[in-house]
mmCIF file of C-alpha atoms and ligand atoms in Angstrom:
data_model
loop_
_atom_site.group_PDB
_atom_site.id
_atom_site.type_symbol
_atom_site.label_atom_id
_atom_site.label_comp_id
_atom_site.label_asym_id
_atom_site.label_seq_id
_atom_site.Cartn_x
_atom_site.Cartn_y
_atom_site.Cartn_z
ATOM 1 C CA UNK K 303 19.609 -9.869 10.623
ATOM 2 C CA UNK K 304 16.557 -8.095 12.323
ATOM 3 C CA UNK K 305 12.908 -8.955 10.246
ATOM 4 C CA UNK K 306 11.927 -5.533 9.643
ATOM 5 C CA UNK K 307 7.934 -5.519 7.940
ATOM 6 C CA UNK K 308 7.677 -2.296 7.177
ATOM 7 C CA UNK K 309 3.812 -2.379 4.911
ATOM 8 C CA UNK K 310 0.663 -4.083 5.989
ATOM 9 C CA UNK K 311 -3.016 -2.931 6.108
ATOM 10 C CA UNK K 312 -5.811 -3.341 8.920
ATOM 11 C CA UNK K 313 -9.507 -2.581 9.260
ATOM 12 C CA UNK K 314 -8.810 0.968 9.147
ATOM 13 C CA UNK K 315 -7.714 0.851 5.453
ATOM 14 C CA UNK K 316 -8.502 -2.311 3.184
ATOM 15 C CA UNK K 317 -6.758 -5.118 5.914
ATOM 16 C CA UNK K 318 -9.319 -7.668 7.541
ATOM 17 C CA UNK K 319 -7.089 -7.222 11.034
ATOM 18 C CA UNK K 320 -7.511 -4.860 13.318
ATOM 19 C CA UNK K 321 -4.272 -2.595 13.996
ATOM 20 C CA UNK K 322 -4.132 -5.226 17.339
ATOM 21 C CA UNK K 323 -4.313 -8.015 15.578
ATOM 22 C CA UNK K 324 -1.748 -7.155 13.223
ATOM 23 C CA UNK K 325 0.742 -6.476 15.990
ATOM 24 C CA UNK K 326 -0.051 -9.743 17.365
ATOM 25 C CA UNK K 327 0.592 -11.560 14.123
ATOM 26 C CA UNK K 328 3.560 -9.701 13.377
ATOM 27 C CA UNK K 329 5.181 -10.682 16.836
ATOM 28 C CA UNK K 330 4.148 -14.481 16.476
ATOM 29 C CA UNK K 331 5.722 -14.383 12.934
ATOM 30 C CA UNK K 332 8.681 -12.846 14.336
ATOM 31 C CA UNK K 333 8.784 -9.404 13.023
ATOM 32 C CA UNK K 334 11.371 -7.749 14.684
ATOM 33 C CA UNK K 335 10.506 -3.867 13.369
ATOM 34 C CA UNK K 336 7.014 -3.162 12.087
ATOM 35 C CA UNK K 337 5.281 -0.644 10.649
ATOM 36 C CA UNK K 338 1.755 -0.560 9.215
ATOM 37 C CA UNK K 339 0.902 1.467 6.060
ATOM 38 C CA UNK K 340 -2.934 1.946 6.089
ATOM 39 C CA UNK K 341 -4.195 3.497 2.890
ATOM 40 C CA UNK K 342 -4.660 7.551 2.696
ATOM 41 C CA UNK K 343 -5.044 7.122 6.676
ATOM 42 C CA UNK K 344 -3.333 7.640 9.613
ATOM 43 C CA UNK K 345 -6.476 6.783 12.423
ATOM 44 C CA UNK K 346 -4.808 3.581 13.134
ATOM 45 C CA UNK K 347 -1.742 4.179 14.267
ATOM 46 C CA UNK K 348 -2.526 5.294 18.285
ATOM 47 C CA UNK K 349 -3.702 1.920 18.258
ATOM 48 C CA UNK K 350 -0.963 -0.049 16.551
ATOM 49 C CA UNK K 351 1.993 2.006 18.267
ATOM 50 C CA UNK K 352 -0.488 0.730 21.804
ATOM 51 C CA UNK K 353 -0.917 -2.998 20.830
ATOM 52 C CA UNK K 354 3.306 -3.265 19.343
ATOM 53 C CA UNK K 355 4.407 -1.072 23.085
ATOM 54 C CA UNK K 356 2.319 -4.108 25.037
ATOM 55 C CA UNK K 357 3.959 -6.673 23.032
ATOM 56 C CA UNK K 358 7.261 -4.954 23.406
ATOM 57 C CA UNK K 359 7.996 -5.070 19.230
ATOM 58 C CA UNK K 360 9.641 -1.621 17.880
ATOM 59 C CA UNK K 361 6.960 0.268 15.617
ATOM 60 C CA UNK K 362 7.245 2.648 12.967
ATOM 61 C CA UNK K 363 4.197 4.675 11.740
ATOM 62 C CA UNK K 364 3.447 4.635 8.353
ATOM 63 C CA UNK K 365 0.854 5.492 5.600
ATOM 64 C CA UNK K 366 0.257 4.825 1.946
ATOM 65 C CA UNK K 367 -0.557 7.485 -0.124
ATOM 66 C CA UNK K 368 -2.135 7.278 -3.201
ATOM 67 C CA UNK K 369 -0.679 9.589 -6.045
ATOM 68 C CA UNK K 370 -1.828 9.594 -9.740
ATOM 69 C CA UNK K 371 1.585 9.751 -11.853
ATOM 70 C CA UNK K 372 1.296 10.089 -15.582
ATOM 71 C CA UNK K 373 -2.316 8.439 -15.813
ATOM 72 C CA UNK K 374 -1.579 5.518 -13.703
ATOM 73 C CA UNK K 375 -1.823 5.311 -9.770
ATOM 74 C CA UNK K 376 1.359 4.916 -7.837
ATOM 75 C CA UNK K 377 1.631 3.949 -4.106
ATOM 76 C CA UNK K 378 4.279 6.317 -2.169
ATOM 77 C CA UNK K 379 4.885 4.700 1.434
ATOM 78 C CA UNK K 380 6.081 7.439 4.120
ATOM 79 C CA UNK K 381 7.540 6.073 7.229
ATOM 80 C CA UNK K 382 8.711 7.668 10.644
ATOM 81 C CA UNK K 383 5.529 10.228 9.538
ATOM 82 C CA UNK K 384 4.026 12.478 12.670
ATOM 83 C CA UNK K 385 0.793 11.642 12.358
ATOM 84 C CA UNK K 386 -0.498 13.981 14.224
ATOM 85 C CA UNK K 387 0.639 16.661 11.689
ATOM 86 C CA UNK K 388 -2.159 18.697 10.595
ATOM 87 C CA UNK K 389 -1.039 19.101 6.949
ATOM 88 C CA UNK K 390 -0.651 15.500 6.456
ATOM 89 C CA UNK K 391 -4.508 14.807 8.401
ATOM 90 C CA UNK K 392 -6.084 17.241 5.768
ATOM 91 C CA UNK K 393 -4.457 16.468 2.836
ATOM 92 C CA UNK K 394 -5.184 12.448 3.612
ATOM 93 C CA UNK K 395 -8.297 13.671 4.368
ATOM 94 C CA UNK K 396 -9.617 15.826 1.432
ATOM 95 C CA UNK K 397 -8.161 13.226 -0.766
ATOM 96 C CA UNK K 398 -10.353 10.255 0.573
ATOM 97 C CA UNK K 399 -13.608 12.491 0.062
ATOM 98 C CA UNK K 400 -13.467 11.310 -3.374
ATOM 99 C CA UNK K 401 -14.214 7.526 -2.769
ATOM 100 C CA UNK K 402 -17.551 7.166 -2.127
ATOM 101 C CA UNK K 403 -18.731 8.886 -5.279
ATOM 102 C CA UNK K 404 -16.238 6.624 -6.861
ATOM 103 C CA UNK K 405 -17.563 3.530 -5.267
ATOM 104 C CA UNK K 406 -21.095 4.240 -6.722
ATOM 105 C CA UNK K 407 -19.980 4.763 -10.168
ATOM 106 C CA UNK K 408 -17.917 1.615 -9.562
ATOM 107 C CA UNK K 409 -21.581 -0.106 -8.396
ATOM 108 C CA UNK K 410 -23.605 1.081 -11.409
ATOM 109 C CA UNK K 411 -21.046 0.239 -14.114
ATOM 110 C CA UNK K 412 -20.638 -3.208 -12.272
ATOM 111 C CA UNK K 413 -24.673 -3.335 -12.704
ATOM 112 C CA UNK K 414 -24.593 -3.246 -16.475
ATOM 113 C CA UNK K 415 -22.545 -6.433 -16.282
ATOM 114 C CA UNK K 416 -24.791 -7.816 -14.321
ATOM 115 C CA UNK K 417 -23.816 -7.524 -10.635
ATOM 116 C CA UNK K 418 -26.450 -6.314 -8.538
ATOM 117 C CA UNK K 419 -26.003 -4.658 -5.006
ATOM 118 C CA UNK K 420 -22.176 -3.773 -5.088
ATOM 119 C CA UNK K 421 -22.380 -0.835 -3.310
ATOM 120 C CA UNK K 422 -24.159 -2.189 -0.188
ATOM 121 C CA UNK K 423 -22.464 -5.431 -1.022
ATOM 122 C CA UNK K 424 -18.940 -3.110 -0.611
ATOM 123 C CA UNK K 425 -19.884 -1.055 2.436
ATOM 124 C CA UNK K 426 -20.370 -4.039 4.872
ATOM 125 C CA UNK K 427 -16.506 -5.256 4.155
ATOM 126 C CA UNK K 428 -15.573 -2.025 4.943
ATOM 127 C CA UNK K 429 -14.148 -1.757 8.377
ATOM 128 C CA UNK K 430 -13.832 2.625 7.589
ATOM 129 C CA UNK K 431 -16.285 3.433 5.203
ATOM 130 C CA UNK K 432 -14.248 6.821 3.971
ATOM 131 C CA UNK K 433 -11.765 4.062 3.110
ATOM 132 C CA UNK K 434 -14.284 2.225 0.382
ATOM 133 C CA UNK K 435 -11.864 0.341 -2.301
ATOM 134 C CA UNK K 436 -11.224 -1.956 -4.513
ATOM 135 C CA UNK K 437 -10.559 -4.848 -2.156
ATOM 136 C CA UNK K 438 -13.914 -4.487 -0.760
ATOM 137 C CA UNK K 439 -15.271 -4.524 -4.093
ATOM 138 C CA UNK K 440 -13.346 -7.683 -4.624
ATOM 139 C CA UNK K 441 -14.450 -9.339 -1.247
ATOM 140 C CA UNK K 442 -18.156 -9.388 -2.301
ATOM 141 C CA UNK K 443 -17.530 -10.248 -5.720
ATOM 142 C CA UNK K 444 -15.949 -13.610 -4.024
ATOM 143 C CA UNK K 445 -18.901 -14.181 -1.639
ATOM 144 C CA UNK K 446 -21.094 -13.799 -4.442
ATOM 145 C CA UNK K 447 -18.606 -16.664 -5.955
ATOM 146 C CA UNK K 448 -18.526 -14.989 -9.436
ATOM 147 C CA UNK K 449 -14.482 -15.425 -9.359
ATOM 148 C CA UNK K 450 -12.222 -17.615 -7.455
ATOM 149 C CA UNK K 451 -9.777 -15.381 -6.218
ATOM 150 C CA UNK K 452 -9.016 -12.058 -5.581
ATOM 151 C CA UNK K 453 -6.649 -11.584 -8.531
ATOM 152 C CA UNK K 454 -8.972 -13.320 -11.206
ATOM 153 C CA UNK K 455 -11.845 -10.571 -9.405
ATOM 154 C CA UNK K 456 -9.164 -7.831 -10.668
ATOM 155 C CA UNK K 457 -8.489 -9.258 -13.783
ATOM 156 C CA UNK K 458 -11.980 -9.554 -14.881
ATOM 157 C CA UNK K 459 -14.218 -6.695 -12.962
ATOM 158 C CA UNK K 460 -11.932 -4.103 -11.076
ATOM 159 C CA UNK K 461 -8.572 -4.038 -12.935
ATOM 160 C CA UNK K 462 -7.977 -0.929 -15.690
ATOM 161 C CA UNK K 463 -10.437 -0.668 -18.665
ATOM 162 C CA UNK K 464 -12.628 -4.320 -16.526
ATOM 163 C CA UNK K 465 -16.184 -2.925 -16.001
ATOM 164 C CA UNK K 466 -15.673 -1.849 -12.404
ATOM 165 C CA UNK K 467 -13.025 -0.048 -13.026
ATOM 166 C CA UNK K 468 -13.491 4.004 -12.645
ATOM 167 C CA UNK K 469 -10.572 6.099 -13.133
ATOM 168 C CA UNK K 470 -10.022 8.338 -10.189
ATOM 169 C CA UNK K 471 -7.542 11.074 -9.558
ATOM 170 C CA UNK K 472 -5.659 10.625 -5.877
ATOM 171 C CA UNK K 473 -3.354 13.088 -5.322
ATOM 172 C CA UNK K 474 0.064 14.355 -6.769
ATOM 173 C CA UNK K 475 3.189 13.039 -6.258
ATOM 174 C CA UNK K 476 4.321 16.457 -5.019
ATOM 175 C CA UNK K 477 1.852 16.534 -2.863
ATOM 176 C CA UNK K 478 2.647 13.275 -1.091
ATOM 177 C CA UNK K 479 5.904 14.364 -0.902
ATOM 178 C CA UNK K 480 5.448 17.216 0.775
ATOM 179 C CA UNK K 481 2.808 15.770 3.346
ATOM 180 C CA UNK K 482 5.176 13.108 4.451
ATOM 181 C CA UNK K 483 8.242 15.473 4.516
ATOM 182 C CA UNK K 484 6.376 18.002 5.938
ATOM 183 C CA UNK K 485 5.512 15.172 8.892
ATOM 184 C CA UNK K 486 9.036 14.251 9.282
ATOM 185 C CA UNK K 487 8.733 11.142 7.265
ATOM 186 C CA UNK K 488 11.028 9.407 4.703
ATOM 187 C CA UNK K 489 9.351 8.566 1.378
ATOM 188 C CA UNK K 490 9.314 5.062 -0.322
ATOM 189 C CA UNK K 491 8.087 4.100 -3.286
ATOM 190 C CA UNK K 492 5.456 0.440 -2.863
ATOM 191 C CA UNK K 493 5.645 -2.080 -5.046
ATOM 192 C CA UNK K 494 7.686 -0.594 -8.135
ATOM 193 C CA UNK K 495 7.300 -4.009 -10.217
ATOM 194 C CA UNK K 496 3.424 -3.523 -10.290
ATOM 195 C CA UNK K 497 3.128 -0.307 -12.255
ATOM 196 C CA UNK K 498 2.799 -0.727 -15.657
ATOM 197 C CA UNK K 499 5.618 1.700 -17.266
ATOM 198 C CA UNK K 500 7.446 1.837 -19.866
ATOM 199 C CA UNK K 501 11.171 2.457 -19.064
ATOM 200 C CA UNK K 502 11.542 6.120 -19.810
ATOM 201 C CA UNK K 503 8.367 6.573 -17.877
ATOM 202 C CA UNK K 504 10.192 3.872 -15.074
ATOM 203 C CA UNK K 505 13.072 6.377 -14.878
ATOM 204 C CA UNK K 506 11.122 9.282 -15.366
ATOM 205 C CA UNK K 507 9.313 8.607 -12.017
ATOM 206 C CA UNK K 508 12.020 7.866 -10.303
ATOM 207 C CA UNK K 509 14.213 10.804 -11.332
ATOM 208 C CA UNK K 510 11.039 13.027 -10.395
ATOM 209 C CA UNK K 511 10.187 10.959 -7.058
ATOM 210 C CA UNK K 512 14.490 11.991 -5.733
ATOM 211 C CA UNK K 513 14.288 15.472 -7.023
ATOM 212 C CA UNK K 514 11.226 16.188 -4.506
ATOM 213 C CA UNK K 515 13.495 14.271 -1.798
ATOM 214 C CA UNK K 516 12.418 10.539 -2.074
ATOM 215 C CA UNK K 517 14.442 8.239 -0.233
ATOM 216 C CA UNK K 518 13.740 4.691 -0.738
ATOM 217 C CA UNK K 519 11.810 1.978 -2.916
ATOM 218 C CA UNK K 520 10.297 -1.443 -1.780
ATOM 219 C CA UNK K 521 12.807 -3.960 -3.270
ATOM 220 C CA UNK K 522 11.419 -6.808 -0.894
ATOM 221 C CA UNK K 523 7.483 -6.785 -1.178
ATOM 222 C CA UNK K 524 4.769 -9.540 -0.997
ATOM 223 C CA UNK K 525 3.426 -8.089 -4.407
ATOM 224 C CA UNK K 526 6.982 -8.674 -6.474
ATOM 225 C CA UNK K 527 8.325 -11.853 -7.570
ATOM 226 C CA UNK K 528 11.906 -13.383 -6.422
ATOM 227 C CA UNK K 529 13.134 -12.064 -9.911
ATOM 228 C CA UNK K 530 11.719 -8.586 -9.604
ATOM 229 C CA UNK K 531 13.475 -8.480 -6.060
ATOM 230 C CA UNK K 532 17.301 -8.426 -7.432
ATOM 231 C CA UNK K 533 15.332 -6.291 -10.803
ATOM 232 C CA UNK K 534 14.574 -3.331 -8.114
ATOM 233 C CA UNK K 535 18.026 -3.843 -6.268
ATOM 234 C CA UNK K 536 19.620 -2.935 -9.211
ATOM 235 C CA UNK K 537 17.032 -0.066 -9.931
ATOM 236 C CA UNK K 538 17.846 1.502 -6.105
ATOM 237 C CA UNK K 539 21.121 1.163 -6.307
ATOM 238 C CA UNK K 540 21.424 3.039 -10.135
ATOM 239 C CA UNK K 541 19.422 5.600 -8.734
ATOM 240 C CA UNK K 542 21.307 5.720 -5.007
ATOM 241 C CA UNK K 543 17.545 4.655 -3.408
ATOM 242 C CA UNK K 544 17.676 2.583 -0.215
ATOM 243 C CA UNK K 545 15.807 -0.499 -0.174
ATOM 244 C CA UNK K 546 12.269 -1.464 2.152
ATOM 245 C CA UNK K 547 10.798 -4.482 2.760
ATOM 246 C CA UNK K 548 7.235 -5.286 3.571
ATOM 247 C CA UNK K 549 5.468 -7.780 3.048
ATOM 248 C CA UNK K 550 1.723 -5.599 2.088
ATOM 249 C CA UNK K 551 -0.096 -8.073 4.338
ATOM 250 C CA UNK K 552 -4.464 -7.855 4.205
ATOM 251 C CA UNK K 553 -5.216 -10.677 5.610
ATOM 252 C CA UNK K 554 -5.102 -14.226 6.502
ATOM 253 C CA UNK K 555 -6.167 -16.366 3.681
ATOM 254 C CA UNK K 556 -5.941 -13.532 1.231
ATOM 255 C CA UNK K 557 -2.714 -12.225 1.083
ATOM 256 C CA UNK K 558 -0.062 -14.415 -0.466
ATOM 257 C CA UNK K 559 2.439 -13.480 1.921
ATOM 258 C CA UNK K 560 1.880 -13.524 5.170
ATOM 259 C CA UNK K 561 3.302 -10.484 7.784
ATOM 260 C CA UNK K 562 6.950 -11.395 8.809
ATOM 261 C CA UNK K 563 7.745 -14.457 5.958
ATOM 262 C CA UNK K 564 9.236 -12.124 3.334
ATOM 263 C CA UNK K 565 12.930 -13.017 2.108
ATOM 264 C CA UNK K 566 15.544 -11.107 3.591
ATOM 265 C CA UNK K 567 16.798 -7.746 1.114
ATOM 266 C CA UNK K 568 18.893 -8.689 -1.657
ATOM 267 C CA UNK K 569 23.102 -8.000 -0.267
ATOM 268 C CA UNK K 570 23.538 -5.393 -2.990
ATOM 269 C CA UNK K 571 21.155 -2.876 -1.610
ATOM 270 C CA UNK K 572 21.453 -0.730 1.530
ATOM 271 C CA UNK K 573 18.236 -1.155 3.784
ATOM 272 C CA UNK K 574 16.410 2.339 4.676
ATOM 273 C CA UNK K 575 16.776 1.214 8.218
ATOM 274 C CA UNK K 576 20.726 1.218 7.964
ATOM 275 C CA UNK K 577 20.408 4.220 10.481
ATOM 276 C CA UNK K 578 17.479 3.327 12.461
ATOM 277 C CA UNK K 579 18.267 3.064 16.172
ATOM 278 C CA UNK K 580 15.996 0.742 17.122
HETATM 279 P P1 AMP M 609 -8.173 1.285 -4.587
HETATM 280 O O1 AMP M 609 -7.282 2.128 -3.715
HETATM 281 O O2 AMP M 609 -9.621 1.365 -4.195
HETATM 282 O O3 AMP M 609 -7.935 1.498 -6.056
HETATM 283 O O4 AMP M 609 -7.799 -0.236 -4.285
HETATM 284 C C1 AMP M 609 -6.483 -0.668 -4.460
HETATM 285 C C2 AMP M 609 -6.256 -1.926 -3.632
HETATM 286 O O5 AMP M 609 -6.739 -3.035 -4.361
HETATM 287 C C3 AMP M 609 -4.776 -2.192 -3.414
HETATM 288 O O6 AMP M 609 -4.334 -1.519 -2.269
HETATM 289 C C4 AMP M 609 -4.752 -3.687 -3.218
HETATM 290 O O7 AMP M 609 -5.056 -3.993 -1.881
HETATM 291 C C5 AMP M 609 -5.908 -4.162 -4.082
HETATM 292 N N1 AMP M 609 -5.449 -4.695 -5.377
HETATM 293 C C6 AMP M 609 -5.117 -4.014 -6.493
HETATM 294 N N2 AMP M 609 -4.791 -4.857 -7.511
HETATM 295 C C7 AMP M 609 -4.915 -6.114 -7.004
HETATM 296 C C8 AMP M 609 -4.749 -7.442 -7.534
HETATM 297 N N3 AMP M 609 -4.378 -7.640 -8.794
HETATM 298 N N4 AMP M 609 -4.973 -8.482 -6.706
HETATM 299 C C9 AMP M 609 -5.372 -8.300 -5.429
HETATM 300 N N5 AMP M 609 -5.550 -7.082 -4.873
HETATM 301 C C10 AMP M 609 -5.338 -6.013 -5.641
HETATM 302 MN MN1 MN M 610 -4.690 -2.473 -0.329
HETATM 303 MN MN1 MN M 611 -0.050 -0.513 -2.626
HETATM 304 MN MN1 MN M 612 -0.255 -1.769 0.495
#
């Protein structure tokens, strides 16, 4: 069976790789098919498709798009996008305007807590500075050694209703839809098991996500656990989804899974690469 790793971020979104270095990786840890997902930005991808053609290792292009759904922020993954489709560029584009404002309310609220410079202390992790997030937040929180790791930084400063937090409208799941259909793209939606939904809401999303022509959902992701693997298996195939796998890769030393290392995709489920030619 081929390793397809189809999500993983570089410099241009919230990785610590740069798209080259991510194709290298991926090819030393065997990835067979790769795509990388950047956040809300498809910049990277001349450069990935460049470094995966010299290393002779299929790519896919990909983006993550960041949708608010009923109050909560959902990742929708489009893959096999054009990304050099205009609609897709300006909608990515208007939608990242937003983060810098956000990143200084994030800064002054983390001030009243006591943590000085965030802002500035952000900025210099960020490879794309339109691209300002949480993770960079989260990277100088650790060099200033307040928290161990990244997910105690979430869990006390940057996670829902922690001081950091901001709430910020991304866009709609409609929206997203139509950007990555409108490139050519099939939709997937990341990391189901981390949303925090109640099971009406669960099914809700999902019935709304294959009405607007969604195709698959990550069953086989770094951020589930081996139980919420076979738990989204049976979610795709109630709901006739096919199945990704990626392993949402940021960096070395940071990312619990590393590019290429995932588990292979649960039998039960039909992979969204079952017509791929390769
Ligand atoms: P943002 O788009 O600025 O809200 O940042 C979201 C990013 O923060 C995600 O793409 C992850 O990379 C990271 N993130 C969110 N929650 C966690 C967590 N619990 N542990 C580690 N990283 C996280
Ligand atoms: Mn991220
Ligand atoms: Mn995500
Ligand atoms: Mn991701």
């Amino acid at each position: 069976m081929l390793n397809f790793d189809l999500h993983c971020h570089s410099t241009v979104s919230d990785g610590t790789l740069s798209p080259t270095d991510l194709a290298a990786r991926a090819k030393r840890n065997g990835v067979d098919v790769w795509a990388m997902t950047d956040h809300d930005e498809v910049a990277g991808i001349a450069e990935a498709r460049a470094a995966a053609k010299a290393l002779d290792l299929p790519y896919v292009t990909g983006v993550e798009i960041s949708i608010t759904w009923a109050s909560q922020t959902v990742h929708i993954v489009g893959l096999q996008i054009d990304e050099t489709n205009q609609t897709l560029i300006d909608g990515l584009a208007g939608m990242r305007g937003g983060r810098e404002n956000r990143a200084r309310e994030m800064a002054a609220q983390l001030e009243t807590v006591g943590i000085h410079g965030a802002f500035e202390g952000a900025l210099k992790f960020a490879g794309n500075p339109d691209l300002i997030s949480r993770t960079h937040f989260a990277r100088y929180l650790l060099e200033l050694g307040v928290c161990k790791d990244l997910s105690e930084v979430f869990s006390k400063y940057l996670g829902e209703g922690k001081a950091g937090f901001v709430p910020h409208r991304w866009a709609t799941l409609s929206d997203a839809m139509q950007w990555i259909r409108g490139a050519g793209g099939i939709a997937v939606i990341a990391h189901p098991g981390r949303y925090k939904f109640d099971d009406t809401a669960f099914d809700a999303l999902f019935a709304e996500f294959k009405d607007l022509g969604g195709t698959a959902i990550e069953v086989t992701t770094g951020s589930h656990t081996v139980d919420q693997y076979e738990e989204y298996a049976r979610v795709a195939n109630r709901f006739g989804f096919l199945a990704s796998r990626g392993s949402d890769f940021h960096g070395p030393g940071e990312s619990r899974v590393d590019i290429g290392t995932l588990p292979p995709l649960p039998k039960s489920v039909k992979p969204v690469w079952h017509d791929w030619t390769i």
